[in-house]
């Protein structure tokens, strides 16, 4: 499917008129502020899955028919979204979810929902599990070789430390608490502990 993004390249004759110009400029700026389509565009160009959050936003707008705003359509008579265009976009969202995000364990009636249950099983490499367990409890990975991942993310306590904010190297008190590591295999970003996110463990090592 091809998604056409209408850009104000050929503005109507009244676009420079007083009042109309101000209203149109306001709508354009509000649109950019409310929803940036760059992530969607980048994914389509790279032929990669469109982020779920972007799909959810577009779906909500299409279902509730909140875009374009009524005032915009009043000034741009051909600027509305037709029923066919709306259906095409919703079908494209469903296809994106089916191909990239739907869980194999989900009933067909629920495969187009934005939140999917975790699968019953995932591929497991026993060697990686063993290595991960050892690294998880290895205090040498901390700045002064005194604290391991398990220090703040105890596996026998729900993957957390139960503190309002965690205590780190040298007794330093962090600004945030320790999120659970349970089901973290499904996270799209890796939690570093203090206080940033990185896409992979190699970045975490660099950060340390």
PDB file of C-alpha atoms in Angstrom:
ATOM      1  CA  UNK A   1       0.000   0.000   0.000  1.00  0.00           C
ATOM      2  CA  UNK A   2       1.161   3.521  -0.731  1.00  0.00           C
ATOM      3  CA  UNK A   3       0.484   6.219   1.861  1.00  0.00           C
ATOM      4  CA  UNK A   4       0.278   9.680   0.375  1.00  0.00           C
ATOM      5  CA  UNK A   5       1.230  12.541   2.681  1.00  0.00           C
ATOM      6  CA  UNK A   6      -0.358  15.740   1.424  1.00  0.00           C
ATOM      7  CA  UNK A   7       2.044  18.635   1.686  1.00  0.00           C
ATOM      8  CA  UNK A   8       1.021  22.281   1.263  1.00  0.00           C
ATOM      9  CA  UNK A   9       3.014  22.674  -1.950  1.00  0.00           C
ATOM     10  CA  UNK A  10       0.151  24.060  -4.024  1.00  0.00           C
ATOM     11  CA  UNK A  11      -1.700  26.296  -1.617  1.00  0.00           C
ATOM     12  CA  UNK A  12      -5.141  27.630  -2.558  1.00  0.00           C
ATOM     13  CA  UNK A  13      -5.444  31.175  -3.859  1.00  0.00           C
ATOM     14  CA  UNK A  14      -6.739  32.414  -0.512  1.00  0.00           C
ATOM     15  CA  UNK A  15      -3.766  31.059   1.479  1.00  0.00           C
ATOM     16  CA  UNK A  16      -2.178  34.516   1.675  1.00  0.00           C
ATOM     17  CA  UNK A  17      -5.378  36.292   2.694  1.00  0.00           C
ATOM     18  CA  UNK A  18      -5.540  37.805   6.193  1.00  0.00           C
ATOM     19  CA  UNK A  19      -7.084  35.475   8.803  1.00  0.00           C
ATOM     20  CA  UNK A  20      -6.944  32.479   6.452  1.00  0.00           C
ATOM     21  CA  UNK A  21      -3.149  32.621   6.371  1.00  0.00           C
ATOM     22  CA  UNK A  22      -2.872  32.812  10.154  1.00  0.00           C
ATOM     23  CA  UNK A  23      -5.310  29.942  10.640  1.00  0.00           C
ATOM     24  CA  UNK A  24      -3.526  27.749   8.112  1.00  0.00           C
ATOM     25  CA  UNK A  25      -0.098  28.474   9.613  1.00  0.00           C
ATOM     26  CA  UNK A  26      -1.459  27.668  13.061  1.00  0.00           C
ATOM     27  CA  UNK A  27      -2.906  24.350  11.880  1.00  0.00           C
ATOM     28  CA  UNK A  28       0.375  23.377  10.211  1.00  0.00           C
ATOM     29  CA  UNK A  29       2.425  24.111  13.326  1.00  0.00           C
ATOM     30  CA  UNK A  30      -0.093  22.353  15.567  1.00  0.00           C
ATOM     31  CA  UNK A  31       0.030  19.333  13.285  1.00  0.00           C
ATOM     32  CA  UNK A  32       3.826  19.138  13.452  1.00  0.00           C
ATOM     33  CA  UNK A  33       3.700  19.508  17.230  1.00  0.00           C
ATOM     34  CA  UNK A  34       0.983  16.879  17.715  1.00  0.00           C
ATOM     35  CA  UNK A  35       2.322  14.083  15.538  1.00  0.00           C
ATOM     36  CA  UNK A  36       5.586  13.782  13.633  1.00  0.00           C
ATOM     37  CA  UNK A  37       5.430  11.196  10.842  1.00  0.00           C
ATOM     38  CA  UNK A  38       9.203  10.966  10.424  1.00  0.00           C
ATOM     39  CA  UNK A  39       9.405   7.600  12.222  1.00  0.00           C
ATOM     40  CA  UNK A  40       6.711   6.182   9.942  1.00  0.00           C
ATOM     41  CA  UNK A  41       8.374   7.587   6.839  1.00  0.00           C
ATOM     42  CA  UNK A  42      11.793   6.246   7.848  1.00  0.00           C
ATOM     43  CA  UNK A  43      10.381   2.763   8.464  1.00  0.00           C
ATOM     44  CA  UNK A  44       8.609   2.708   5.100  1.00  0.00           C
ATOM     45  CA  UNK A  45      11.742   3.820   3.259  1.00  0.00           C
ATOM     46  CA  UNK A  46      13.896   1.236   5.053  1.00  0.00           C
ATOM     47  CA  UNK A  47      11.228  -1.456   4.646  1.00  0.00           C
ATOM     48  CA  UNK A  48      11.217  -2.126   8.391  1.00  0.00           C
ATOM     49  CA  UNK A  49       8.251  -2.489  10.779  1.00  0.00           C
ATOM     50  CA  UNK A  50       6.528   0.778  11.605  1.00  0.00           C
ATOM     51  CA  UNK A  51       6.748   1.372  15.395  1.00  0.00           C
ATOM     52  CA  UNK A  52       3.659   0.161  17.235  1.00  0.00           C
ATOM     53  CA  UNK A  53       3.181   3.514  18.947  1.00  0.00           C
ATOM     54  CA  UNK A  54       2.915   5.209  15.550  1.00  0.00           C
ATOM     55  CA  UNK A  55       0.419   2.642  14.290  1.00  0.00           C
ATOM     56  CA  UNK A  56      -1.705   3.170  17.399  1.00  0.00           C
ATOM     57  CA  UNK A  57      -1.770   6.943  16.911  1.00  0.00           C
ATOM     58  CA  UNK A  58      -2.769   6.714  13.262  1.00  0.00           C
ATOM     59  CA  UNK A  59      -5.427   4.116  14.043  1.00  0.00           C
ATOM     60  CA  UNK A  60      -6.985   6.273  16.769  1.00  0.00           C
ATOM     61  CA  UNK A  61      -7.106   9.289  14.466  1.00  0.00           C
ATOM     62  CA  UNK A  62      -8.711   7.277  11.661  1.00  0.00           C
ATOM     63  CA  UNK A  63     -11.268   5.604  13.913  1.00  0.00           C
ATOM     64  CA  UNK A  64     -12.309   8.828  15.632  1.00  0.00           C
ATOM     65  CA  UNK A  65     -12.014  10.925  12.470  1.00  0.00           C
ATOM     66  CA  UNK A  66     -10.202  13.715  14.282  1.00  0.00           C
ATOM     67  CA  UNK A  67      -7.958  14.602  11.351  1.00  0.00           C
ATOM     68  CA  UNK A  68      -7.951  16.770   9.405  1.00  0.00           C
ATOM     69  CA  UNK A  69      -9.585  19.233  11.842  1.00  0.00           C
ATOM     70  CA  UNK A  70     -12.963  20.625  10.835  1.00  0.00           C
ATOM     71  CA  UNK A  71     -11.488  24.111  10.527  1.00  0.00           C
ATOM     72  CA  UNK A  72      -8.824  22.812   8.149  1.00  0.00           C
ATOM     73  CA  UNK A  73     -11.379  21.108   5.920  1.00  0.00           C
ATOM     74  CA  UNK A  74     -13.422  24.315   5.912  1.00  0.00           C
ATOM     75  CA  UNK A  75     -10.478  26.077   4.257  1.00  0.00           C
ATOM     76  CA  UNK A  76      -9.290  23.089   2.203  1.00  0.00           C
ATOM     77  CA  UNK A  77     -12.432  21.614   0.692  1.00  0.00           C
ATOM     78  CA  UNK A  78     -10.602  18.651  -0.850  1.00  0.00           C
ATOM     79  CA  UNK A  79      -8.418  18.052   2.205  1.00  0.00           C
ATOM     80  CA  UNK A  80     -10.572  15.492   3.982  1.00  0.00           C
ATOM     81  CA  UNK A  81      -9.980  11.745   4.257  1.00  0.00           C
ATOM     82  CA  UNK A  82     -12.464   9.712   2.237  1.00  0.00           C
ATOM     83  CA  UNK A  83     -14.098   6.551   3.569  1.00  0.00           C
ATOM     84  CA  UNK A  84     -12.011   4.478   1.159  1.00  0.00           C
ATOM     85  CA  UNK A  85      -8.775   6.163   2.248  1.00  0.00           C
ATOM     86  CA  UNK A  86      -9.695   5.611   5.893  1.00  0.00           C
ATOM     87  CA  UNK A  87     -10.426   1.931   5.242  1.00  0.00           C
ATOM     88  CA  UNK A  88      -7.180   1.519   3.295  1.00  0.00           C
ATOM     89  CA  UNK A  89      -5.146   3.028   6.131  1.00  0.00           C
ATOM     90  CA  UNK A  90      -6.834   0.879   8.790  1.00  0.00           C
ATOM     91  CA  UNK A  91      -6.270  -2.224   6.665  1.00  0.00           C
ATOM     92  CA  UNK A  92      -2.612  -1.278   6.274  1.00  0.00           C
ATOM     93  CA  UNK A  93      -2.285  -0.950  10.062  1.00  0.00           C
ATOM     94  CA  UNK A  94      -3.867  -4.379  10.530  1.00  0.00           C
ATOM     95  CA  UNK A  95      -1.435  -5.836   7.996  1.00  0.00           C
ATOM     96  CA  UNK A  96       1.539  -4.251   9.767  1.00  0.00           C
ATOM     97  CA  UNK A  97       0.432  -5.725  13.090  1.00  0.00           C
ATOM     98  CA  UNK A  98      -0.244  -9.156  11.605  1.00  0.00           C
ATOM     99  CA  UNK A  99       3.162  -9.356   9.926  1.00  0.00           C
ATOM    100  CA  UNK A 100       5.286  -7.771  12.633  1.00  0.00           C
ATOM    101  CA  UNK A 101       3.634  -7.780  16.045  1.00  0.00           C
ATOM    102  CA  UNK A 102       0.820 -10.328  16.396  1.00  0.00           C
ATOM    103  CA  UNK A 103       1.550 -13.166  18.803  1.00  0.00           C
ATOM    104  CA  UNK A 104       1.242 -16.669  17.394  1.00  0.00           C
ATOM    105  CA  UNK A 105      -0.759 -17.651  20.478  1.00  0.00           C
ATOM    106  CA  UNK A 106      -3.395 -14.956  19.947  1.00  0.00           C
ATOM    107  CA  UNK A 107      -6.821 -15.804  18.582  1.00  0.00           C
ATOM    108  CA  UNK A 108      -7.501 -14.429  15.110  1.00  0.00           C
ATOM    109  CA  UNK A 109     -10.213 -12.120  16.477  1.00  0.00           C
ATOM    110  CA  UNK A 110      -7.641 -10.283  18.620  1.00  0.00           C
ATOM    111  CA  UNK A 111      -4.563 -10.216  16.398  1.00  0.00           C
ATOM    112  CA  UNK A 112      -5.204  -6.612  15.353  1.00  0.00           C
ATOM    113  CA  UNK A 113      -5.233  -5.274  18.900  1.00  0.00           C
ATOM    114  CA  UNK A 114      -2.476  -2.848  19.948  1.00  0.00           C
ATOM    115  CA  UNK A 115      -1.514  -4.860  23.042  1.00  0.00           C
ATOM    116  CA  UNK A 116      -0.618  -8.507  22.490  1.00  0.00           C
ATOM    117  CA  UNK A 117      -0.083 -11.250  25.101  1.00  0.00           C
ATOM    118  CA  UNK A 118       3.424 -12.606  25.440  1.00  0.00           C
ATOM    119  CA  UNK A 119       3.973 -15.949  23.650  1.00  0.00           C
ATOM    120  CA  UNK A 120       3.788 -19.196  25.595  1.00  0.00           C
ATOM    121  CA  UNK A 121       7.300 -20.144  24.516  1.00  0.00           C
ATOM    122  CA  UNK A 122      10.328 -18.438  23.003  1.00  0.00           C
ATOM    123  CA  UNK A 123      13.538 -19.958  21.576  1.00  0.00           C
ATOM    124  CA  UNK A 124      16.075 -20.567  24.362  1.00  0.00           C
ATOM    125  CA  UNK A 125      19.817 -21.171  24.067  1.00  0.00           C
ATOM    126  CA  UNK A 126      21.008 -22.977  27.213  1.00  0.00           C
ATOM    127  CA  UNK A 127      24.565 -21.694  26.770  1.00  0.00           C
ATOM    128  CA  UNK A 128      23.355 -18.104  26.594  1.00  0.00           C
ATOM    129  CA  UNK A 129      21.216 -18.652  29.677  1.00  0.00           C
ATOM    130  CA  UNK A 130      24.239 -19.933  31.597  1.00  0.00           C
ATOM    131  CA  UNK A 131      26.448 -17.068  30.438  1.00  0.00           C
ATOM    132  CA  UNK A 132      23.743 -14.525  31.190  1.00  0.00           C
ATOM    133  CA  UNK A 133      23.285 -15.870  34.715  1.00  0.00           C
ATOM    134  CA  UNK A 134      26.996 -15.571  35.433  1.00  0.00           C
ATOM    135  CA  UNK A 135      27.240 -12.062  34.017  1.00  0.00           C
ATOM    136  CA  UNK A 136      24.091 -11.027  35.882  1.00  0.00           C
ATOM    137  CA  UNK A 137      25.776 -11.874  39.187  1.00  0.00           C
ATOM    138  CA  UNK A 138      29.294 -10.696  38.283  1.00  0.00           C
ATOM    139  CA  UNK A 139      30.250  -7.714  40.444  1.00  0.00           C
ATOM    140  CA  UNK A 140      33.256  -6.942  38.240  1.00  0.00           C
ATOM    141  CA  UNK A 141      30.921  -5.255  35.762  1.00  0.00           C
ATOM    142  CA  UNK A 142      30.315  -2.365  38.171  1.00  0.00           C
ATOM    143  CA  UNK A 143      32.499   0.699  38.477  1.00  0.00           C
ATOM    144  CA  UNK A 144      34.286  -0.546  41.612  1.00  0.00           C
ATOM    145  CA  UNK A 145      33.625  -4.307  41.328  1.00  0.00           C
ATOM    146  CA  UNK A 146      31.197  -4.359  44.256  1.00  0.00           C
ATOM    147  CA  UNK A 147      27.744  -4.430  42.657  1.00  0.00           C
ATOM    148  CA  UNK A 148      26.139  -6.823  40.192  1.00  0.00           C
ATOM    149  CA  UNK A 149      22.893  -6.540  38.242  1.00  0.00           C
ATOM    150  CA  UNK A 150      21.287  -8.768  40.879  1.00  0.00           C
ATOM    151  CA  UNK A 151      22.096  -6.168  43.530  1.00  0.00           C
ATOM    152  CA  UNK A 152      19.179  -4.009  42.357  1.00  0.00           C
ATOM    153  CA  UNK A 153      17.252  -6.626  40.375  1.00  0.00           C
ATOM    154  CA  UNK A 154      16.986  -9.617  42.715  1.00  0.00           C
ATOM    155  CA  UNK A 155      15.484 -12.599  40.902  1.00  0.00           C
ATOM    156  CA  UNK A 156      14.015 -13.912  44.165  1.00  0.00           C
ATOM    157  CA  UNK A 157      12.207 -10.606  44.737  1.00  0.00           C
ATOM    158  CA  UNK A 158      10.390 -10.071  41.466  1.00  0.00           C
ATOM    159  CA  UNK A 159      13.448  -8.688  39.700  1.00  0.00           C
ATOM    160  CA  UNK A 160      13.522  -5.528  41.855  1.00  0.00           C
ATOM    161  CA  UNK A 161      15.088  -4.342  45.120  1.00  0.00           C
ATOM    162  CA  UNK A 162      11.944  -2.975  46.763  1.00  0.00           C
ATOM    163  CA  UNK A 163      13.483   0.460  47.327  1.00  0.00           C
ATOM    164  CA  UNK A 164      12.035   3.823  46.437  1.00  0.00           C
ATOM    165  CA  UNK A 165      15.339   4.586  44.707  1.00  0.00           C
ATOM    166  CA  UNK A 166      18.231   2.174  44.246  1.00  0.00           C
ATOM    167  CA  UNK A 167      21.635   2.375  45.938  1.00  0.00           C
ATOM    168  CA  UNK A 168      24.662   2.145  43.671  1.00  0.00           C
ATOM    169  CA  UNK A 169      28.435   2.227  43.782  1.00  0.00           C
ATOM    170  CA  UNK A 170      29.819   3.856  46.916  1.00  0.00           C
ATOM    171  CA  UNK A 171      26.363   4.111  48.449  1.00  0.00           C
ATOM    172  CA  UNK A 172      25.200   6.606  45.845  1.00  0.00           C
ATOM    173  CA  UNK A 173      21.417   6.966  45.804  1.00  0.00           C
ATOM    174  CA  UNK A 174      19.937   6.894  42.330  1.00  0.00           C
ATOM    175  CA  UNK A 175      17.159   9.197  41.092  1.00  0.00           C
ATOM    176  CA  UNK A 176      14.901   6.316  40.010  1.00  0.00           C
ATOM    177  CA  UNK A 177      13.814   2.907  41.227  1.00  0.00           C
ATOM    178  CA  UNK A 178      14.844  -0.438  39.753  1.00  0.00           C
ATOM    179  CA  UNK A 179      12.279  -1.749  37.238  1.00  0.00           C
ATOM    180  CA  UNK A 180      11.665  -5.472  37.107  1.00  0.00           C
ATOM    181  CA  UNK A 181      13.764  -7.512  34.709  1.00  0.00           C
ATOM    182  CA  UNK A 182      11.034 -10.123  34.325  1.00  0.00           C
ATOM    183  CA  UNK A 183       9.951 -10.416  30.665  1.00  0.00           C
ATOM    184  CA  UNK A 184      12.646  -7.891  29.736  1.00  0.00           C
ATOM    185  CA  UNK A 185      13.357  -9.950  26.622  1.00  0.00           C
ATOM    186  CA  UNK A 186      10.390  -8.098  25.120  1.00  0.00           C
ATOM    187  CA  UNK A 187      11.744  -4.617  25.913  1.00  0.00           C
ATOM    188  CA  UNK A 188      12.641  -2.470  22.922  1.00  0.00           C
ATOM    189  CA  UNK A 189      15.324  -0.640  24.937  1.00  0.00           C
ATOM    190  CA  UNK A 190      17.713  -1.963  27.565  1.00  0.00           C
ATOM    191  CA  UNK A 191      17.692  -0.367  31.003  1.00  0.00           C
ATOM    192  CA  UNK A 192      21.153   0.741  32.049  1.00  0.00           C
ATOM    193  CA  UNK A 193      20.385   1.319  35.663  1.00  0.00           C
ATOM    194  CA  UNK A 194      21.485   4.934  35.860  1.00  0.00           C
ATOM    195  CA  UNK A 195      19.499   6.723  34.451  1.00  0.00           C
ATOM    196  CA  UNK A 196      19.481   6.294  30.670  1.00  0.00           C
ATOM    197  CA  UNK A 197      18.391   3.802  28.038  1.00  0.00           C
ATOM    198  CA  UNK A 198      20.559   2.208  25.390  1.00  0.00           C
ATOM    199  CA  UNK A 199      19.568  -0.153  22.564  1.00  0.00           C
ATOM    200  CA  UNK A 200      22.057  -2.916  23.465  1.00  0.00           C
ATOM    201  CA  UNK A 201      24.482  -4.198  26.092  1.00  0.00           C
ATOM    202  CA  UNK A 202      27.563  -3.102  24.151  1.00  0.00           C
ATOM    203  CA  UNK A 203      26.381   0.495  24.547  1.00  0.00           C
ATOM    204  CA  UNK A 204      25.979  -0.144  28.266  1.00  0.00           C
ATOM    205  CA  UNK A 205      29.587  -1.307  28.536  1.00  0.00           C
ATOM    206  CA  UNK A 206      30.743   1.806  26.674  1.00  0.00           C
ATOM    207  CA  UNK A 207      28.694   3.944  29.042  1.00  0.00           C
ATOM    208  CA  UNK A 208      30.281   2.349  32.081  1.00  0.00           C
TER     209      UNK A 208
END
